[in-house]
Amino acid sequence: MFYHFKSRRTAYGLILFFIALSGFAQMPIFKRYYIADIPGLGWLAQFYVTHVIHYGMAALLLGLGMYVAVDYFLAHRSSSSKSGTINRASRLTLSAQVKIISLAGLILTGCFMVIKNLSEVYYPHGVIIGLDLLHLLFGMVLLGATAYTWIRRRTWIR
Amino acid sequence: MRSTISRRHFLKSSFFAAGTAIAGTGAADAAAGMSDANNEPLVTLIDISRCIGCEECVYACKDANAHKFADPRKPFPRMYPDRVPVEDWSDKRDVTDRLTPYNWLYIQYATAVKDGQELTLTIPRRCMHCQNPPCVKLCPWGAAKQETNGLSRIDSQICLGGSKCKKVCPWDIPQRQTGVGLYLDILPSFAGNGVMYKCDRCYQKLEKGEQPACIEACPEQVQTIGRRSDMIKKAHELAKEMDGHIYGLDENGGTNTIYVSPVPFDQLVYDTGKGKPHLKEVKDTMADGSNLALAMVIAPVAGAAAAVGKFYKYMKEEA
């Protein structure tokens, strides 16, 4: 009743695609390797454009993430209060847990990085490097887990 | 303008408290050894009308920073694909008529007409040290850093030479030297291309309470360094005195280098191009990102509200 998986999945998939693409575009690789030369992909070499897209997608991801989390919590609360037990059927799979942990890491490090990018905010150099590397690491874990679940057709919930 | 400031303060206080704690630690660390007692950025004020173009500042800069210059390993590794440019200034270290990895400050010649007379002006040009420097904030590896005294600098031990800092710099200031740096130890043929270099405002001298070499060496006292509020006040006084014009107060959201010229900056005629920055108006390049940061605060609230709304609608229908 509470889960409209298809529309959520589509929204999440689109957000994940564009946030990952614009995230990798923060590195100067798309011009070097001719990807930005492909008609329609020139924006991948424009750092301010990809920066804004990355931020916009991050806002959408936060909105969707909060929507899903609150919806999940309320659904559980409702079903457990009716049955007196937690609904075992809607427990998260292991791959979903990995994805959620990496998403949480991405959001946390991303928030720190957004604050860093505001004017008159100074972070120690080591923290900046740490955040950059952790953000990249969480991103790779998320993409790896997403690829695994996509290929093996694993779902988020058992 | 007022709303931008309040939004910034709102954003700063709205994100996680831990973020503020990290920022605070950074401020404390970076402030150590700096001369800005009130934690206010230092600004250099450059009075163009006093500059005689003697290049004392240029050579003082080269001397003071010679130990930081690149000593590239040759031959350079073959880079793929072939479009990746080799940028080698190591055999042209004496070039002083533009910015290079070995020349972080140069004298730009400009002509203008004032009161019917043609003037030639000489302008010391180097990194503007933006208040919110895109070179620092957008570096994907954190190779650049900004200190609380307002200077920004690139760590040559970490920089991979991707040149993103130059592309996002409104003045194209950082300059690349191939064949040096960390990229040589990673994937020299496929990622990176050397190290980016630019003025670091002689951070090593500032740490000792000394002035940057270009300021110390100037026989005409063209440059003055001091707290931002003092230098802005002085710039306005100077501009009033000479009926002059100010550059750097608003460019790219404000820079920690301020020029005062007897001639409007848009009437100056000068050479621009590679290694020769312009003096045009520059919008705040980081503003779009800062504005979107507000959306990141609002979005989760909207998401939660939508879920709660859906839940209550469902409960109502069930009842």
mmCIF file with all atom_site columns, C-alpha atoms in Angstrom, chain A residues 62 111-112 114-115 118, chain B residues 10-20 293-294 296-297:
data_model
loop_
_atom_site.group_PDB
_atom_site.id
_atom_site.type_symbol
_atom_site.label_atom_id
_atom_site.label_alt_id
_atom_site.label_comp_id
_atom_site.label_asym_id
_atom_site.label_entity_id
_atom_site.label_seq_id
_atom_site.pdbx_PDB_ins_code
_atom_site.Cartn_x
_atom_site.Cartn_y
_atom_site.Cartn_z
_atom_site.occupancy
_atom_site.B_iso_or_equiv
_atom_site.pdbx_formal_charge
_atom_site.auth_seq_id
_atom_site.auth_comp_id
_atom_site.auth_asym_id
_atom_site.auth_atom_id
_atom_site.pdbx_PDB_model_num
ATOM 1  C CA . LEU A 1 62  ? 17.972 14.431 -0.277 1.00 0.00 ? 62  LEU A CA 1
ATOM 2  C CA . CYS A 1 111 ? 27.076 18.287 3.209  1.00 0.00 ? 111 CYS A CA 1
ATOM 3  C CA . PHE A 1 112 ? 30.495 19.100 4.630  1.00 0.00 ? 112 PHE A CA 1
ATOM 4  C CA . VAL A 1 114 ? 28.817 22.141 0.365  1.00 0.00 ? 114 VAL A CA 1
ATOM 5  C CA . ILE A 1 115 ? 29.548 24.068 3.562  1.00 0.00 ? 115 ILE A CA 1
ATOM 6  C CA . LEU A 1 118 ? 30.503 28.712 0.918  1.00 0.00 ? 118 LEU A CA 1
ATOM 7  C CA . PHE B 2 10  ? 21.281 30.652 7.327  1.00 0.00 ? 10  PHE B CA 1
ATOM 8  C CA . LEU B 2 11  ? 22.997 27.921 5.340  1.00 0.00 ? 11  LEU B CA 1
ATOM 9  C CA . LYS B 2 12  ? 25.992 27.894 7.595  1.00 0.00 ? 12  LYS B CA 1
ATOM 10 C CA . SER B 2 13  ? 23.857 27.401 10.676 1.00 0.00 ? 13  SER B CA 1
ATOM 11 C CA . SER B 2 14  ? 21.414 24.982 9.061  1.00 0.00 ? 14  SER B CA 1
ATOM 12 C CA . PHE B 2 15  ? 23.746 22.192 8.045  1.00 0.00 ? 15  PHE B CA 1
ATOM 13 C CA . PHE B 2 16  ? 25.162 19.732 10.516 1.00 0.00 ? 16  PHE B CA 1
ATOM 14 C CA . ALA B 2 17  ? 26.720 21.182 13.602 1.00 0.00 ? 17  ALA B CA 1
ATOM 15 C CA . ALA B 2 18  ? 29.724 18.959 13.049 1.00 0.00 ? 18  ALA B CA 1
ATOM 16 C CA . GLY B 2 19  ? 30.442 20.773 9.814  1.00 0.00 ? 19  GLY B CA 1
ATOM 17 C CA . THR B 2 20  ? 30.769 23.979 11.706 1.00 0.00 ? 20  THR B CA 1
ATOM 18 C CA . ALA B 2 293 ? 22.907 24.889 -1.248 1.00 0.00 ? 293 ALA B CA 1
ATOM 19 C CA . LEU B 2 294 ? 19.710 26.414 0.120  1.00 0.00 ? 294 LEU B CA 1
ATOM 20 C CA . MET B 2 296 ? 19.596 21.137 -0.157 1.00 0.00 ? 296 MET B CA 1
ATOM 21 C CA . VAL B 2 297 ? 18.252 22.412 3.153  1.00 0.00 ? 297 VAL B CA 1
#
